[in-house]
Coordinates of C-alpha atoms in Angstrom, one line a residue:
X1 CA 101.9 129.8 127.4
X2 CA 100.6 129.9 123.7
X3 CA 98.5 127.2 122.4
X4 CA 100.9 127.5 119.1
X5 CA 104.1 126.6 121.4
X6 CA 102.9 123.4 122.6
X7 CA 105.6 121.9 120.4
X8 CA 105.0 117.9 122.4
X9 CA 101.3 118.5 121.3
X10 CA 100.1 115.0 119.3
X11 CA 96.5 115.5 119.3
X12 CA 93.7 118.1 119.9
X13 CA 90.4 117.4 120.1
X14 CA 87.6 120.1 121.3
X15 CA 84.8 118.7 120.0
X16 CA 81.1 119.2 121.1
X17 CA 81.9 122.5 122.8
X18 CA 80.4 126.0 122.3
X19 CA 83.6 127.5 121.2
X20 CA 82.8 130.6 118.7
X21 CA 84.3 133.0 116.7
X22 CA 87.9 132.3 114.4
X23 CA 89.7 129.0 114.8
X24 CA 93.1 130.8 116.1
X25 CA 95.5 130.7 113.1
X26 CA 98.1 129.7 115.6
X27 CA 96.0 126.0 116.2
X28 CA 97.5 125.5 112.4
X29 CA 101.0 126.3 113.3
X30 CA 101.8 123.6 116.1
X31 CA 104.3 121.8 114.5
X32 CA 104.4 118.0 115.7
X33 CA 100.8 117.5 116.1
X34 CA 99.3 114.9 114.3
X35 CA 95.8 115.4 114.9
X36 CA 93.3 118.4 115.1
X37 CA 89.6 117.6 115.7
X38 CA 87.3 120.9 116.3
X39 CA 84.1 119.2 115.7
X40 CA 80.5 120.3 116.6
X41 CA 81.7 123.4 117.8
X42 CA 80.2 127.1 116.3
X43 CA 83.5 128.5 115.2
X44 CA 83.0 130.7 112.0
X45 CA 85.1 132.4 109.2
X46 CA 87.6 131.1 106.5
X47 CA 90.2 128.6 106.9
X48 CA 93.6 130.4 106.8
X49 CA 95.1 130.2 103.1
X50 CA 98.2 128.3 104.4
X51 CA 96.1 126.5 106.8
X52 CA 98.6 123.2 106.3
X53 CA 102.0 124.9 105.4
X54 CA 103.1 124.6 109.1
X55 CA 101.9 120.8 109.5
X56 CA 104.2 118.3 107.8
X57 CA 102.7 115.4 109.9
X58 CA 99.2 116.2 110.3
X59 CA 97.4 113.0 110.1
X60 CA 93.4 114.1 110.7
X61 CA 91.7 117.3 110.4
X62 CA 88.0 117.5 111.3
X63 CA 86.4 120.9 111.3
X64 CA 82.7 119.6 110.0
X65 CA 79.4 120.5 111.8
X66 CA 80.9 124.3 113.0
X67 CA 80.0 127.4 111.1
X68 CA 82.8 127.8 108.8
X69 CA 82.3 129.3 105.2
X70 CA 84.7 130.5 102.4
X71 CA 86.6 128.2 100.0
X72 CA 88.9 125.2 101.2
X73 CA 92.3 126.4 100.6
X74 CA 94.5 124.7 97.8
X75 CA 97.3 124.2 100.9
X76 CA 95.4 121.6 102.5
X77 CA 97.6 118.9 99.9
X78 CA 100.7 120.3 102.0
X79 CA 99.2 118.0 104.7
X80 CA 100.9 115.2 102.9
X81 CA 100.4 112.7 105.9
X82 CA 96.8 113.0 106.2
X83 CA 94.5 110.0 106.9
X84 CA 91.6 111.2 107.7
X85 CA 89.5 114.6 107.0
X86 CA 86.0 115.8 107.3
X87 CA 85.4 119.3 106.6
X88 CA 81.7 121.2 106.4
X89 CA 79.9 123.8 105.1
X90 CA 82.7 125.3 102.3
X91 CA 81.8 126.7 99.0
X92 CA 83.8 126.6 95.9
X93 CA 85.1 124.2 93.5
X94 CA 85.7 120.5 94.7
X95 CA 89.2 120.7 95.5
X96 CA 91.5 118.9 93.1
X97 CA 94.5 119.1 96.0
X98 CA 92.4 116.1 97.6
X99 CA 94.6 113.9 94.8
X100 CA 98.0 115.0 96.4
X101 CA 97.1 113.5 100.3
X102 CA 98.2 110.0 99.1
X103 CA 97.7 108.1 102.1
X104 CA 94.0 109.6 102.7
X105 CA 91.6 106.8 103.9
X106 CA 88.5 108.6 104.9
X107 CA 87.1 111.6 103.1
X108 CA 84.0 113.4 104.7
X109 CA 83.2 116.6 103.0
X110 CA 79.1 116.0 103.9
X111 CA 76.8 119.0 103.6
X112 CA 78.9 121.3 102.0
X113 CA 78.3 123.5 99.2
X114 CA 81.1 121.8 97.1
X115 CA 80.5 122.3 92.8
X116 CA 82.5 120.7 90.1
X117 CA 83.9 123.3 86.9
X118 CA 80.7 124.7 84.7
X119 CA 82.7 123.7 81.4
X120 CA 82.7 120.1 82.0
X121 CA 79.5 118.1 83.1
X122 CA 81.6 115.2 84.2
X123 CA 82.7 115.2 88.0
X124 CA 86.7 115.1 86.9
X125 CA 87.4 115.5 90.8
X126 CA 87.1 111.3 90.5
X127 CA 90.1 111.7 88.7
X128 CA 92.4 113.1 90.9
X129 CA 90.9 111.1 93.7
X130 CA 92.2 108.3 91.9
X131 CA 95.6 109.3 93.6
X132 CA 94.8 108.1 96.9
X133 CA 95.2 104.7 96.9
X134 CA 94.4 104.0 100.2
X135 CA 90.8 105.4 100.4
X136 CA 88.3 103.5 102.5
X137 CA 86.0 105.9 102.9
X138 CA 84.1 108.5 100.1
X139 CA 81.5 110.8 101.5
X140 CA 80.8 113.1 99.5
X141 CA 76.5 113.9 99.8
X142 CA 74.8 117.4 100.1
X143 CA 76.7 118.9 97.8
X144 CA 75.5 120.7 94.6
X145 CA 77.7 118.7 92.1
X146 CA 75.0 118.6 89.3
X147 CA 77.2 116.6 87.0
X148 CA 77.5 113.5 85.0
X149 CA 78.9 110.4 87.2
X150 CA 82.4 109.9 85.8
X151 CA 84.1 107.1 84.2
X152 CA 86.8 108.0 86.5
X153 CA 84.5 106.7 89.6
X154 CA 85.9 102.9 88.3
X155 CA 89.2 104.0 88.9
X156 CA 89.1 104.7 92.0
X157 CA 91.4 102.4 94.5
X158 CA 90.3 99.1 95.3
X159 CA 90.5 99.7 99.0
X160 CA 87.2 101.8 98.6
X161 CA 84.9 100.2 101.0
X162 CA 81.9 102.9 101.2
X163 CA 80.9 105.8 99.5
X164 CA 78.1 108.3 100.4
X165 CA 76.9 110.7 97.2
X166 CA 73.4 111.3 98.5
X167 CA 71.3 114.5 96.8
X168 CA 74.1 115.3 94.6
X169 CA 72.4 115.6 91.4
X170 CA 74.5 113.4 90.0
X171 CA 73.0 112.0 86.5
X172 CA 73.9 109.6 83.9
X173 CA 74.9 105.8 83.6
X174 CA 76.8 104.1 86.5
X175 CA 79.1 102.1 84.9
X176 CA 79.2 98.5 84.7
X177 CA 83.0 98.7 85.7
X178 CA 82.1 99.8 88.5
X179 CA 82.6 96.1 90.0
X180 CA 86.0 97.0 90.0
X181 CA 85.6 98.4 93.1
X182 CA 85.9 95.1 94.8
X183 CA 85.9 96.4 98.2

């Protein structure tokens, strides 16, 4: 049987393994899980673009600590349901889509090599983080943002009860609004 027919599947977790090579497209396409945790592992390659097309009610996706590289795919916000997501060691832009997973409560995108648009200085990604109103949990550290901390930062939700920006390169004033972030 095929790992992509388990339709009763709710969760996978492999983590701390030594699985290599490609994370099987086919892990993406199960259709009722709800959670897929490949963590600590030394898979490599690029997340399929339509990596969350096939997953309606995915709820957590952890991939960090592996070998993966590439971009993360703009599909990802098809993972409406998501809670929870840690990914590690992308390149790219920092994905706007994050705004569109609504219920997200813990963001871990540590260590990658995440960047922020080379016309604008600010970190704008604040802004469409500012979407997910149920965020507990920012990490965001080890990235290459180089930019100006945003205004937007203040805006985020009020359930925001840590966030990590560590050797970011992040410059500028931290608002005095940021007490708004009661949490």
């Amino acid at each position: 049987m095929e790992i992509g027919n388990l339709f009763n599947m709710d969760r996978l977790a492999l983590d701390n393994n030594s699985f290599t090579g490609r994370i099987p497209p086919i892990v993406f396409n199960i259709l009722g899980i709800r959670g897929i945790s490949l963590l600590c592992n030394n898979f490599s390659g690029n997340l399929p673009e339509t990596i969350a097309i096939g997953l309606p009610g995915l709820e957590e996706l952890y991939l960090g600590i592996n070998n993966l590289s590439g971009v993360i795919p703009d599909s990802i916000s098809n993972a409406s349901k998501l809670t929870g997501l840690g990914l590690g060691q992308f390149t790219g832009l920092f994905p706007h889509p994050f705004g569109d997973l609504r219920f997200l409560q813990y963001l871990n995108v540590i260590e990658n090599n995440l960047m922020t648009e080379s016309s604008s200085s600010e970190l704008s990604f604040f802004s469409a983080l500012t979407h997910c109103q149920q965020l507990e949990q920012l990490c965001i550290g080890y990235n290459p943002l180089n930019g100006i901390f945003s205004s937007f930062v203040v805006n985020l939700t009020t359930t925001l009860e840590y966030m990590y920006a560590a050797y970011c390169g992040i410059r500028g004033y931290i608002p005095n609004e940021i007490t708004n972030l009661c949490s």
